[in-house]
Short mmCIF file of C-alpha atoms in Angstrom, two decimals:
data_model
loop_
_atom_site.label_atom_id
_atom_site.label_comp_id
_atom_site.label_asym_id
_atom_site.label_seq_id
_atom_site.Cartn_x
_atom_site.Cartn_y
_atom_site.Cartn_z
CA MET B 1 22.74 -8.21 -8.37
CA LEU B 2 21.98 -7.69 -11.65
CA VAL B 3 25.05 -6.82 -14.07
CA GLY B 4 25.14 -6.43 -18.13
CA LYS B 5 26.89 -8.53 -20.36
CA TYR B 6 28.38 -7.96 -23.64
CA SER B 7 29.90 -10.95 -25.79
CA PRO B 8 31.75 -9.56 -29.09
CA THR B 9 30.18 -11.57 -32.09
CA ALA B 10 32.64 -13.72 -34.78
CA ALA B 11 35.80 -11.90 -35.96
CA GLY B 12 34.42 -10.20 -39.35
CA SER B 13 30.91 -10.05 -38.47
CA ASP B 14 29.25 -6.28 -37.60
CA PRO B 15 30.92 -5.08 -34.28
CA ARG B 16 27.68 -3.61 -33.70
CA SER B 17 25.94 -7.19 -33.16
CA GLY B 18 27.02 -8.96 -30.39
CA ASP B 19 25.41 -10.80 -27.49
CA LEU B 20 23.66 -8.15 -25.40
CA GLY B 21 21.80 -9.16 -21.99
CA PHE B 22 21.65 -9.39 -18.12
CA LEU B 23 22.83 -11.64 -15.73
CA LEU B 24 21.79 -12.31 -12.24
CA VAL B 25 24.64 -12.53 -9.65
CA LYS B 26 24.27 -13.74 -6.17
CA GLY B 27 26.78 -12.78 -2.92
CA ASN B 28 27.38 -15.01 -0.28
CA VAL B 29 29.95 -13.54 2.65
CA ILE B 30 32.29 -16.06 3.13
CA ASP B 31 34.38 -15.43 6.62
CA GLU B 32 38.31 -15.88 6.16
CA SER B 33 39.80 -15.89 9.42
CA ASP B 34 43.24 -14.64 7.90
CA SER B 35 42.28 -12.18 5.21
CA GLY B 36 38.35 -11.58 6.99
CA LYS B 37 35.01 -11.33 5.17
CA ARG B 38 34.50 -11.44 1.76
CA ILE B 39 31.89 -11.58 -0.86
CA GLN B 40 32.24 -14.25 -3.02
CA TRP B 41 29.81 -13.79 -6.15
CA LYS B 42 28.57 -16.22 -8.58
CA ASN B 43 25.59 -17.12 -10.92
CA ASN B 44 22.08 -17.37 -9.12
CA THR B 45 20.89 -20.96 -10.52
CA ASP B 46 17.61 -20.41 -8.63
CA VAL B 47 15.95 -17.89 -10.84
CA SER B 48 15.97 -18.50 -14.79
CA ARG B 49 18.61 -16.54 -17.27
CA VAL B 50 17.12 -12.84 -17.94
CA SER B 51 16.18 -13.38 -21.06
CA PHE B 52 12.78 -11.17 -22.67
CA ASP B 53 12.30 -12.68 -25.85
CA GLU B 54 10.31 -11.17 -28.35
CA GLN B 55 9.68 -8.11 -26.20
CA THR B 56 13.39 -6.39 -26.90
CA LYS B 57 12.25 -6.13 -30.92
CA THR B 58 11.04 -2.42 -30.18
CA TRP B 59 14.61 -1.52 -28.56
CA THR B 60 18.02 -0.14 -29.49
CA GLN B 61 19.52 -0.95 -26.24
CA LEU B 62 18.87 -1.74 -22.39
CA ILE B 63 20.84 -1.55 -20.39
CA GLY B 64 20.96 -2.24 -15.93
CA GLY B 65 19.53 1.17 -13.95
CA GLY B 66 22.04 0.25 -11.36
CA GLY B 67 20.65 0.23 -7.55
CA SER B 68 20.06 -2.96 -5.34
CA GLY B 69 16.56 -3.74 -6.81
CA VAL B 70 13.52 -5.06 -4.77
CA HIS B 71 12.35 -8.32 -3.39
CA THR B 72 8.94 -7.56 -3.02
CA LYS B 73 6.26 -9.28 -0.56
CA GLU B 74 4.63 -11.27 -3.05
CA GLY B 75 8.21 -12.41 -3.60
CA LYS B 76 8.74 -11.16 -6.68
CA LEU B 77 12.41 -9.35 -8.07
CA LEU B 78 12.11 -5.90 -9.99
CA PHE B 79 14.80 -4.23 -11.08
CA PRO B 80 15.60 -1.28 -12.97
CA VAL B 81 16.44 -0.83 -16.00
CA GLU B 82 16.88 1.93 -18.74
CA GLY B 83 16.76 2.00 -22.54
CA THR B 84 16.16 3.71 -25.79
CA LYS B 85 13.48 2.99 -28.38
CA LYS B 86 13.30 2.07 -31.96
CA GLU B 87 10.68 4.76 -33.44
CA GLY B 88 10.79 8.53 -33.12
CA ASP B 89 13.85 10.04 -31.95
CA ASN B 90 15.19 7.49 -30.04
CA ARG B 91 14.92 9.16 -26.92
CA LYS B 92 15.43 7.47 -23.46
CA ALA B 93 12.66 5.32 -21.40
CA VAL B 94 12.97 4.33 -18.56
CA SER B 95 11.13 0.83 -17.33
CA LEU B 96 11.59 -2.27 -14.92
CA ILE B 97 12.29 -5.65 -15.22
CA ILE B 98 10.26 -8.42 -13.48
CA CYS B 99 10.61 -11.86 -12.54
CA THR B 100 7.37 -13.51 -12.46
CA SER B 101 6.41 -17.26 -11.89
CA GLU B 102 3.86 -18.71 -13.56
CA ASP B 103 3.60 -22.47 -11.84
CA THR B 104 6.92 -23.38 -11.61
CA LYS B 105 8.47 -22.12 -14.23
CA LYS B 106 9.85 -18.55 -13.61
CA SER B 107 10.05 -15.74 -16.25
CA TRP B 108 11.51 -12.07 -17.11
CA LYS B 109 8.98 -9.28 -18.44
CA LEU B 110 9.66 -5.88 -18.42
CA SER B 111 6.64 -3.26 -17.65
CA LYS B 112 5.08 -0.55 -18.85
CA TRP B 113 7.61 2.09 -19.77
CA ILE B 114 8.30 5.91 -19.32
CA SER B 115 9.32 8.16 -21.94
CA ASP B 116 10.32 11.56 -20.67
CA GLY B 117 12.66 13.35 -22.74
CA GLY B 118 15.96 12.44 -21.30
CA CYS B 119 15.24 10.48 -18.31
CA SER B 120 17.29 8.55 -16.81
CA ASP B 121 19.71 6.57 -14.32
CA PRO B 122 16.49 4.66 -12.78
CA SER B 123 16.00 3.53 -9.14
CA VAL B 124 13.06 2.03 -7.36
CA VAL B 125 11.75 1.13 -4.08
CA GLU B 126 8.67 -0.69 -2.76
CA TRP B 127 6.03 1.24 -0.46
CA LYS B 128 3.35 1.09 1.44
CA ASP B 129 0.50 -1.24 0.05
CA ASN B 130 2.58 -2.84 -2.87
CA GLN B 131 3.10 0.58 -4.50
CA LEU B 132 5.99 0.72 -6.40
CA ILE B 133 8.05 4.29 -6.70
CA MET B 134 10.92 5.06 -9.57
CA MET B 135 12.97 8.02 -9.46
CA THR B 136 14.88 9.48 -12.33
CA ALA B 137 17.33 12.22 -13.34
CA CYS B 138 16.48 14.09 -16.46
CA ASP B 139 18.52 16.31 -18.84
CA ASP B 140 16.74 19.46 -17.59
CA GLY B 141 18.46 18.95 -13.72
CA ARG B 142 15.17 18.04 -12.31
CA ARG B 143 14.15 14.81 -10.27
CA ARG B 144 11.77 12.75 -11.35
CA VAL B 145 9.40 10.51 -9.34
CA TYR B 146 6.78 8.38 -10.67
CA GLU B 147 4.81 5.92 -8.77
CA SER B 148 3.00 2.22 -9.36
CA GLY B 149 0.38 0.67 -7.68
CA ASP B 150 -0.41 -2.30 -10.42
CA LYS B 151 2.90 -3.65 -10.43
CA GLY B 152 4.10 -1.09 -13.49
CA GLU B 153 1.68 -1.69 -15.54
CA SER B 154 0.70 1.89 -15.19
CA TRP B 155 3.12 4.92 -13.92
CA THR B 156 2.25 8.43 -12.73
CA GLU B 157 4.17 11.31 -11.89
CA ALA B 158 4.02 12.24 -8.04
CA LEU B 159 3.32 15.69 -8.26
CA GLY B 160 2.52 15.86 -4.80
CA THR B 161 4.65 16.15 -1.27
CA LEU B 162 7.21 13.14 -3.43
CA SER B 163 7.80 16.44 -6.01
CA CYS B 164 8.99 18.96 -3.16
CA VAL B 165 10.97 16.67 -1.44
CA TRP B 166 14.06 15.99 -4.27
CA GLY B 167 14.31 18.93 -7.05
CA ASN B 168 17.80 20.56 -8.12
CA GLU B 169 17.91 24.20 -8.59
CA LYS B 170 17.05 25.61 -12.33
CA GLY B 171 20.17 25.13 -14.58
CA GLU B 172 22.49 21.88 -12.04
CA GLU B 173 23.14 19.29 -14.25
CA ALA B 174 21.54 16.10 -13.03
CA LYS B 175 22.05 13.72 -16.02
CA ALA B 176 24.08 10.21 -15.49
CA VAL B 177 24.14 11.19 -11.44
CA ARG B 178 22.03 8.27 -9.73
CA SER B 179 20.66 8.70 -6.63
CA GLY B 180 20.66 6.51 -4.06
CA PHE B 181 17.50 4.84 -2.87
CA THR B 182 16.07 2.53 -0.47
CA THR B 183 13.39 2.25 2.75
CA ALA B 184 13.61 0.89 6.27
CA THR B 185 11.98 1.16 8.88
CA ILE B 186 13.00 2.17 11.94
CA GLY B 187 11.88 2.51 15.97
CA ASN B 188 11.72 1.07 19.48
CA GLY B 189 11.66 -2.26 20.35
CA ASP B 190 9.10 -4.93 18.69
CA ALA B 191 6.11 -2.86 19.33
CA VAL B 192 4.58 -2.10 15.74
CA ASP B 193 2.89 1.45 17.29
CA ASP B 194 6.90 2.27 17.92
CA GLN B 195 8.24 1.84 14.59
CA ARG B 196 7.53 3.73 11.06
CA ASN B 197 8.32 3.28 7.61
CA VAL B 198 10.96 5.72 5.86
CA MET B 199 12.35 6.50 2.61
CA LEU B 200 16.27 7.23 2.15
CA VAL B 201 17.64 9.39 -0.61
CA THR B 202 21.03 10.41 -1.30
CA LEU B 203 20.98 13.05 -4.08
CA PRO B 204 23.94 15.43 -5.77
CA VAL B 205 24.42 19.31 -4.51
CA TYR B 206 26.49 21.39 -4.92
CA THR B 207 28.45 24.49 -3.00
CA GLU B 208 27.29 28.37 -2.95
CA GLU B 209 31.02 28.69 -4.36
CA LYS B 210 29.93 26.67 -7.24
CA ILE B 211 32.65 24.00 -7.05
CA LYS B 212 32.49 21.54 -9.22
CA THR B 213 33.18 18.64 -6.63
CA LYS B 214 29.68 17.41 -5.37
CA LYS B 215 28.82 15.70 -2.48
CA LEU B 216 26.14 13.71 -0.85
CA ASN B 217 23.16 14.81 1.29
CA SER B 218 20.67 12.37 2.70
CA ILE B 219 17.18 12.84 3.02
CA PHE B 220 14.56 11.25 5.32
CA GLY B 221 10.92 11.15 4.37
#
């Protein structure tokens, strides 16, 4: 799990300039006979500390987007993050963290960023043929979906079937409401012909009476 951290600077210095960054923690399920099972979290020493060095010079903010991230078939770790660029009007841009391995040294890098005027709270899954799909919640009440076939180096908005699956009614506010997004393989037995890959999505919806309380609606694709 990817978590954000903030360490304040020494007293008397600028309070806005702290140590911003990420920590990658690993949870192990421990069976305690008296109190049942619990998750023990600790710093993950198997993967290098999340650091971007020169990559963050053009960003004023970089925070975790949420979600469980992806462990790809190639062995890479991907986590959705969102940030604010320094240029222009400082609109939010959505990006991904990619863990790459060069020889025996593991390093982290940011993928190509996406900016679409207020889209935030990204979640990401790996789909067929090493395709990445990212879903975001935008200020206009829509869900925008993007896909990448080159590990995040380029993104295109999914304007086909995907755009018809998730989208709030006009006027609804989707900002800061993250969607659950994952994939699974379902079917009977071990026969490949009886199995199929599906996407599992949870979306915020509203009752016809315009009650403010939201409920979650699951979509299978």
